[in-house]
PDB file of C-alpha atoms in Angstrom:
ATOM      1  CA  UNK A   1       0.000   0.000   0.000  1.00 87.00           C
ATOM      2  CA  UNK A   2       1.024   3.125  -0.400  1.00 92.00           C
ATOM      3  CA  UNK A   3       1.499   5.826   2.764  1.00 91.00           C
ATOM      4  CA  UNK A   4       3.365   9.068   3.222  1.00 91.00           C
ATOM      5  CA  UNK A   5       7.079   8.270   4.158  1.00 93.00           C
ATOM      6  CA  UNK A   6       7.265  11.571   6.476  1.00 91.00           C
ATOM      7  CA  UNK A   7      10.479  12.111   7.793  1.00 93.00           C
ATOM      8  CA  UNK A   8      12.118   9.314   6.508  1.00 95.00           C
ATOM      9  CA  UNK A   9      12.382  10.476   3.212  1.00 96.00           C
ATOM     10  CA  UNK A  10      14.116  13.372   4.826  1.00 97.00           C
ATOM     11  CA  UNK A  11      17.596  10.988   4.201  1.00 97.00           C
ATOM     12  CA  UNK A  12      17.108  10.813   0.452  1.00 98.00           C
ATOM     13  CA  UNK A  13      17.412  14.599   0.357  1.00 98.00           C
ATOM     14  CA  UNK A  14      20.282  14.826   2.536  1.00 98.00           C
ATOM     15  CA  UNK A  15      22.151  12.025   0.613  1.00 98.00           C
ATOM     16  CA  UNK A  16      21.669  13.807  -2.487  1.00 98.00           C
ATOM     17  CA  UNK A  17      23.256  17.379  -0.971  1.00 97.00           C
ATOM     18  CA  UNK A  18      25.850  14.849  -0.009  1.00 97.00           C
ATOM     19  CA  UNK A  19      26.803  12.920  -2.690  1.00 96.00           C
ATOM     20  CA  UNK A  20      26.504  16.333  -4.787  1.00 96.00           C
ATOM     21  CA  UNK A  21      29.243  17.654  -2.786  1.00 96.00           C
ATOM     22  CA  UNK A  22      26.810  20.517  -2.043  1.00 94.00           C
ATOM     23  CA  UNK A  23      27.130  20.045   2.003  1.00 97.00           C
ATOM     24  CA  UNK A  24      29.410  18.088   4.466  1.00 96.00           C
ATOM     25  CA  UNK A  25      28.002  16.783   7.785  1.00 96.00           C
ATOM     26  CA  UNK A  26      29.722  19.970   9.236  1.00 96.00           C
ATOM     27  CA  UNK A  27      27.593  22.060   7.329  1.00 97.00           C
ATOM     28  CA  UNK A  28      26.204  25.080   9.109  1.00 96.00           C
ATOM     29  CA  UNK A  29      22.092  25.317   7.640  1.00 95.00           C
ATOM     30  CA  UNK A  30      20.118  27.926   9.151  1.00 92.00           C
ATOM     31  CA  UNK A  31      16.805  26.533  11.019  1.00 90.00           C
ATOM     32  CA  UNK A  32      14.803  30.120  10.004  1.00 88.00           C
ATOM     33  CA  UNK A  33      11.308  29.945   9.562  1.00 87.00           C
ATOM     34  CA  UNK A  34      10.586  29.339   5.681  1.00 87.00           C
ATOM     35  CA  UNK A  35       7.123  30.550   4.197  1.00 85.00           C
ATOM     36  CA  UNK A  36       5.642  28.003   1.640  1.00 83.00           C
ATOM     37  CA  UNK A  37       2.881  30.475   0.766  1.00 80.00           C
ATOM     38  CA  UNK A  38       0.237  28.165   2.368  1.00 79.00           C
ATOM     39  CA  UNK A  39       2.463  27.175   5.275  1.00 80.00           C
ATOM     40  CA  UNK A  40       5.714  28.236   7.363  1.00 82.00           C
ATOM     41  CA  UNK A  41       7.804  25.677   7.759  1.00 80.00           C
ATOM     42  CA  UNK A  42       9.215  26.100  11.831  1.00 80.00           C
ATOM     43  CA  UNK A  43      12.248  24.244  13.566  1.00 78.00           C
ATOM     44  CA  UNK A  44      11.426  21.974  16.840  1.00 72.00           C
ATOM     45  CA  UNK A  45      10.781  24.770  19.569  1.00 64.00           C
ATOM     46  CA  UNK A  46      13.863  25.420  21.331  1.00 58.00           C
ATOM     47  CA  UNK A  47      15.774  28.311  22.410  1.00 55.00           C
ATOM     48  CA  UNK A  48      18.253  27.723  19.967  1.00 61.00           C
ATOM     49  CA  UNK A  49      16.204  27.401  16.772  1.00 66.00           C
ATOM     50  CA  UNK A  50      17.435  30.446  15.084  1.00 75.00           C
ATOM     51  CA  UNK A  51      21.220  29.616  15.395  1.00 87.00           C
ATOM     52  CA  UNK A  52      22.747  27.939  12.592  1.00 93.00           C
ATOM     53  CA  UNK A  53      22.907  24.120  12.990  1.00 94.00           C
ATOM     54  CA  UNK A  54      25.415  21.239  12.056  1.00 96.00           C
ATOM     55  CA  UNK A  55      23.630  19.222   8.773  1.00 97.00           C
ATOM     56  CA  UNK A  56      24.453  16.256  10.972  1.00 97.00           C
ATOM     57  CA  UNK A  57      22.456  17.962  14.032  1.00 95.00           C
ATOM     58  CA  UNK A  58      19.467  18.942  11.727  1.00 95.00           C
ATOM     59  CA  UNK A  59      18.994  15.430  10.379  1.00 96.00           C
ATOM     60  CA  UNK A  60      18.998  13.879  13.944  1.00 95.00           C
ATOM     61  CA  UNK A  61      16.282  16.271  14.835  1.00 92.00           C
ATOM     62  CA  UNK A  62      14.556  16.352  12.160  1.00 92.00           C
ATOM     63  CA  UNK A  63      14.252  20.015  11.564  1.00 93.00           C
ATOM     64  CA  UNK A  64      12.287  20.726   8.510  1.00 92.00           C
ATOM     65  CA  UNK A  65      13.187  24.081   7.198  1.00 94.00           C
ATOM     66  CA  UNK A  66      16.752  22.671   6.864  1.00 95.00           C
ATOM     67  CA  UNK A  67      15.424  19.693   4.867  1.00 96.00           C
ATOM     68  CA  UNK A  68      13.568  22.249   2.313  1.00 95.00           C
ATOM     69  CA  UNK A  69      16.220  24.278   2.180  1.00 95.00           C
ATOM     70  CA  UNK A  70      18.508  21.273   1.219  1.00 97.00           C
ATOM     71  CA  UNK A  71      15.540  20.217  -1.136  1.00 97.00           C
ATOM     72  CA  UNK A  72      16.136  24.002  -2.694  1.00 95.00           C
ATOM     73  CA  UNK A  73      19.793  23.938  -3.030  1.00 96.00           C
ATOM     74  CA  UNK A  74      20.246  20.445  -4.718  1.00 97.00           C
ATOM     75  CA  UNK A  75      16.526  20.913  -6.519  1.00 97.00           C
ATOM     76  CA  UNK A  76      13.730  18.666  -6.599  1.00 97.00           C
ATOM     77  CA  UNK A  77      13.936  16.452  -9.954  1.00 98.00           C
ATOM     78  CA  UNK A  78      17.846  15.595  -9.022  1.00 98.00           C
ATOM     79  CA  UNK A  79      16.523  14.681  -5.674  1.00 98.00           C
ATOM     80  CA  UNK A  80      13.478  12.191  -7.522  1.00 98.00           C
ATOM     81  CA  UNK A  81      15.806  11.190 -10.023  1.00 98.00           C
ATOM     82  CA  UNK A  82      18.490   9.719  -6.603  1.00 98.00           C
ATOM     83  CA  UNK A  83      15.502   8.467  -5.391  1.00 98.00           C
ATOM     84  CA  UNK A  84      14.598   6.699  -8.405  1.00 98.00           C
ATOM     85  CA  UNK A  85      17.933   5.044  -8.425  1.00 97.00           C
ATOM     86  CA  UNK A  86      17.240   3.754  -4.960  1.00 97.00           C
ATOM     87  CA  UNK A  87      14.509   1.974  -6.416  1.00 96.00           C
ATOM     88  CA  UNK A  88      11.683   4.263  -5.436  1.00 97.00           C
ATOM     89  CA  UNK A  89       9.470   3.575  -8.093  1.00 96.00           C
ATOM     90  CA  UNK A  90       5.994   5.687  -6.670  1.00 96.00           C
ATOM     91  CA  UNK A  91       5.114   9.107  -8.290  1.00 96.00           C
ATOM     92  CA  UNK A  92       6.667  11.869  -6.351  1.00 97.00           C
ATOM     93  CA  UNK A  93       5.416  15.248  -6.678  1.00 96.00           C
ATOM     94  CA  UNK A  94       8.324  18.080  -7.212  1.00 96.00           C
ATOM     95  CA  UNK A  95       6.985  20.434  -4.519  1.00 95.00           C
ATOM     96  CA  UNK A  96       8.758  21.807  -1.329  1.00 94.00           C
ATOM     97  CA  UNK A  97       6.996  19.079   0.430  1.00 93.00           C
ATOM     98  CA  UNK A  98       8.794  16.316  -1.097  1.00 96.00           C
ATOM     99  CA  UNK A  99      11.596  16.636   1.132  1.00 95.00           C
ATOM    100  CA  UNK A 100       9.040  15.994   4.410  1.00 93.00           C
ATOM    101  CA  UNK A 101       7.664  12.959   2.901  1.00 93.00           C
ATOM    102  CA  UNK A 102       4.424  13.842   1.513  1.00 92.00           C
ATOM    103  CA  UNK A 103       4.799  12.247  -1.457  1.00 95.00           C
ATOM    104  CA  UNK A 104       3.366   8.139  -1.309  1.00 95.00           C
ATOM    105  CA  UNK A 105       5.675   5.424  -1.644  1.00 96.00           C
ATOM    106  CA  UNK A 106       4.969   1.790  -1.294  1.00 95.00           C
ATOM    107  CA  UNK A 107       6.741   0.164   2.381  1.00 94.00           C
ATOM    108  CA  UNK A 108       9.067  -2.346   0.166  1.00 95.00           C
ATOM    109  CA  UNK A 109      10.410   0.078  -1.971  1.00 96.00           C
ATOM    110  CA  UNK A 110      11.797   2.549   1.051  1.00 95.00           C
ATOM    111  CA  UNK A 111      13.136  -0.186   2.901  1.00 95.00           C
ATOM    112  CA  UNK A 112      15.203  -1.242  -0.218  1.00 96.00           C
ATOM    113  CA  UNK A 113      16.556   2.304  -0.421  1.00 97.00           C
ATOM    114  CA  UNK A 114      17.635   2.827   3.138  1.00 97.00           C
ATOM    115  CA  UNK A 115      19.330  -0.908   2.493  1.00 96.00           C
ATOM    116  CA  UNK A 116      20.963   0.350  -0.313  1.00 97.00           C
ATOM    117  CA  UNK A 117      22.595   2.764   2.448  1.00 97.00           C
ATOM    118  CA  UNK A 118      23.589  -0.285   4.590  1.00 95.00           C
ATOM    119  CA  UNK A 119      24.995  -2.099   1.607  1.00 97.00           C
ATOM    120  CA  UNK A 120      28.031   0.651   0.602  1.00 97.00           C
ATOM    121  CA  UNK A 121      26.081   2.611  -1.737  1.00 97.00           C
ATOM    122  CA  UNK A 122      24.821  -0.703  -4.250  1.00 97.00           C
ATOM    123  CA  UNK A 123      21.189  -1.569  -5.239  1.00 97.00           C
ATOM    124  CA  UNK A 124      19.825  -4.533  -5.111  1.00 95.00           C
ATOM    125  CA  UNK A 125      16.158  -5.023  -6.525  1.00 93.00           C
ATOM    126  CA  UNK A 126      13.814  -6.531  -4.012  1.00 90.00           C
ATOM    127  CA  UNK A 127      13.499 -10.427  -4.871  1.00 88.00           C
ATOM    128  CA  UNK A 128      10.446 -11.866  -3.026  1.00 88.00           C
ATOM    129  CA  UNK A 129      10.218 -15.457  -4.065  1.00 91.00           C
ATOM    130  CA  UNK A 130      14.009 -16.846  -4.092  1.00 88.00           C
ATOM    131  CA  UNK A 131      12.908 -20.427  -4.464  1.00 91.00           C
ATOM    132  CA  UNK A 132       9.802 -22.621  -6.045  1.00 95.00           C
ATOM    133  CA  UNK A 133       9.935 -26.182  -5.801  1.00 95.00           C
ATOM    134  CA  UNK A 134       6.889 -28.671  -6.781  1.00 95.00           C
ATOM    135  CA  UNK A 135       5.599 -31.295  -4.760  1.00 95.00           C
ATOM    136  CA  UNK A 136       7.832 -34.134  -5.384  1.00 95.00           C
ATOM    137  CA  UNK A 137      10.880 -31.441  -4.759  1.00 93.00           C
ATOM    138  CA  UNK A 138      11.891 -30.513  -7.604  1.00 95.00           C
ATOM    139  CA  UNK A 139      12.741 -26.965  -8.017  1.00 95.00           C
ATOM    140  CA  UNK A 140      11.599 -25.359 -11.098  1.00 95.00           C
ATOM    141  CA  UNK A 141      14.107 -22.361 -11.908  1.00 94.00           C
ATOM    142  CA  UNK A 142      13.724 -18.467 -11.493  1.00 93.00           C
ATOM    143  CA  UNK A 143      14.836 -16.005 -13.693  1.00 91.00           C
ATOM    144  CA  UNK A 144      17.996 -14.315 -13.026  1.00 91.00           C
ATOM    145  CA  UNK A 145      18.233 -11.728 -10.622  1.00 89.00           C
ATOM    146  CA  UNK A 146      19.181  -8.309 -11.916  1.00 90.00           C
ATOM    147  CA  UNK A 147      22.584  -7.741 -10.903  1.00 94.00           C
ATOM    148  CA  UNK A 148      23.295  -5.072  -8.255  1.00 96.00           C
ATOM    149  CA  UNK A 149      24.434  -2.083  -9.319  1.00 96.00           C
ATOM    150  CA  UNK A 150      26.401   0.633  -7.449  1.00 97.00           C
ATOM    151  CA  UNK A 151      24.396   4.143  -7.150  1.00 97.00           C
ATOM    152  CA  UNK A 152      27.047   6.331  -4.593  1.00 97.00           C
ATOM    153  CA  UNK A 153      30.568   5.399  -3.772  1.00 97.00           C
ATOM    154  CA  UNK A 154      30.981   3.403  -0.420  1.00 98.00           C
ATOM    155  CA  UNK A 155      32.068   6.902   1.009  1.00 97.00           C
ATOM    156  CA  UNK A 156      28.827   8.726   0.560  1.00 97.00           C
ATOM    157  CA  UNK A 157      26.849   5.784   1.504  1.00 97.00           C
ATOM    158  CA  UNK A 158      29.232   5.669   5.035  1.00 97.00           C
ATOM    159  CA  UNK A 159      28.508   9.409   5.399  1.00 97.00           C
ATOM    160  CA  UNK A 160      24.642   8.908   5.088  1.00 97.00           C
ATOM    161  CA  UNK A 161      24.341   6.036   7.301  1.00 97.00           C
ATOM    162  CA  UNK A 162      26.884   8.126   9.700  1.00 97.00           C
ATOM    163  CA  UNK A 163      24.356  10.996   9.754  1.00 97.00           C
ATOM    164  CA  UNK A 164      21.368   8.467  10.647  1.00 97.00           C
ATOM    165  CA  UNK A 165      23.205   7.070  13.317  1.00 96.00           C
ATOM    166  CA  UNK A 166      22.952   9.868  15.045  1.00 95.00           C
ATOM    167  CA  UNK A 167      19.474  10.287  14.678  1.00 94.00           C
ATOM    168  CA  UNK A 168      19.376   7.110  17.118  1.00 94.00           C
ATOM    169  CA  UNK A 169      22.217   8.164  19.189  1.00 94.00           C
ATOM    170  CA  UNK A 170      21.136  11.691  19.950  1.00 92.00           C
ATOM    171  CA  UNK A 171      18.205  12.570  18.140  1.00 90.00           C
ATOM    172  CA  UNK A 172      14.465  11.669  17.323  1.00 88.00           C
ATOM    173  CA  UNK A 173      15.129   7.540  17.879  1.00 90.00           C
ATOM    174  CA  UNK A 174      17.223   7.534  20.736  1.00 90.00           C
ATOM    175  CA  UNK A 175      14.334   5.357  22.554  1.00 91.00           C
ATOM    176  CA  UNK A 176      15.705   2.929  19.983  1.00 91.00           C
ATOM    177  CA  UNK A 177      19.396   2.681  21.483  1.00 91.00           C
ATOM    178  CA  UNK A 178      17.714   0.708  24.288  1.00 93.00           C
ATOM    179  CA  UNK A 179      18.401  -2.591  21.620  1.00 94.00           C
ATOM    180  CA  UNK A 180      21.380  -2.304  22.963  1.00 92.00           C
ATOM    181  CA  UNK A 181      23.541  -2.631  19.268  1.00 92.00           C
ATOM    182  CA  UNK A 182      24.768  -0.442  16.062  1.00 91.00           C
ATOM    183  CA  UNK A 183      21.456   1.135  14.830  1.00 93.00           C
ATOM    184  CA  UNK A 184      21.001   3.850  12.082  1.00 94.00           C
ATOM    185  CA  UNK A 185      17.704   5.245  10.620  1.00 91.00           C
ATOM    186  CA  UNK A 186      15.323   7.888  11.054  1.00 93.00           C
ATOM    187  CA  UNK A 187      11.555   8.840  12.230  1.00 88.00           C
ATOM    188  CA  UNK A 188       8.863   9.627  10.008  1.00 78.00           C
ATOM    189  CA  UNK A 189       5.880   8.872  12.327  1.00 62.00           C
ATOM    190  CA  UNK A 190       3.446  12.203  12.368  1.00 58.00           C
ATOM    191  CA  UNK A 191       0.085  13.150  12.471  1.00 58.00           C
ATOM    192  CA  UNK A 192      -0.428  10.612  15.586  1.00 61.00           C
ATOM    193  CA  UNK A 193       0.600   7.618  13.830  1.00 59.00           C
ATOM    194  CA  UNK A 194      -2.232   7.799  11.592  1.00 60.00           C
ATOM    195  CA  UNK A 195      -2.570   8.646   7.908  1.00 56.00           C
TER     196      UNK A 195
END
């Protein structure tokens, strides 16, 4: 089915500011207010949220005007066309609101993505079925599996996954270091859990 990735889609845009060489994780983004026309866009209330913040920091909080403004910089169809070659395969609208995951993708496709992270930078297409077999055993072959092909260097895909590790060690998942092992990803729940 398809549902609104939130947040989590958040990483695609960063990746792509990344792996354009348009920010490092020491990147100071400002957290000002941006006005969409129909709706400002406001960082997490703090006392701090008009002082410049570290990409890293911005990501692991999950502050939104920084992700638009990355979405600006880097510009929309570059970001769908990264996403694309993650194997996001759902229509995404180029709007401002691409970057906070308004756009519907199918469960499946992000979770190949963010593995695509996890596996140096190379896609893999989902395979569901990796075996059929009748009922006297035999097993009746598949067709080939497309071969995996790399989509960022190992380096960009170790700065990424750097960047979402903190996101569980100091910033919206942190409830998640209680597993008690190596962890990166990122939040997306809003609007109460409910779409």
């Amino acid at each position: 089915a398809l549902r609104q990735p939130g947040s989590t889609f958040k990483a695609f845009v960063y990746a792509e500011a990344l792996r354009t060489r348009a920010v490092t994780p020491a990147t100071l983004m400002s957290q000002e207010p941006i006005d969409l026309g129909t709706v400002v866009l406001r960082a997490p209330d703090s006392e701090d949220s008009l002082s410049p913040v570290r990409l890293r920091m911005a990501l692991a909080r999950s502050i939104n005007p920084v992700a638009v403004s990355l979405l600006q910089r880097v510009g929309e169809q570059q970001v769908i066309a990264f996403a694309r070659s993650l194997g996001i395969t759902s229509d995404l609208e180029a709007n401002p609101s691409l970057a906070l995951g308004a756009s519907e993708v199918r469960l499946v496709e992000l979770v190949n993505a963010y593995a695509t992270f996890a596996a140096g930078g190379r896609f893999a297409e989902t395979r569901l079925v990796s075996r059929i077999t009748t009922a006297d055993g035999t097993e009746i072959p598949l067709p080939p599996a497309t071969a995996p092909r790399q989509v960022m260097s190992p380096a960009e895909a170790f700065l990424i996954t750097s960047l979402l590790e903190s996101v569980v060690q100091e910033g919206t998942a942190v409830s998640a270091r209680s597993l008690g092992r190596p962890l990166a990803g990122k939040t997306g729940t809003s609007n109460d859990a409910r779409d």
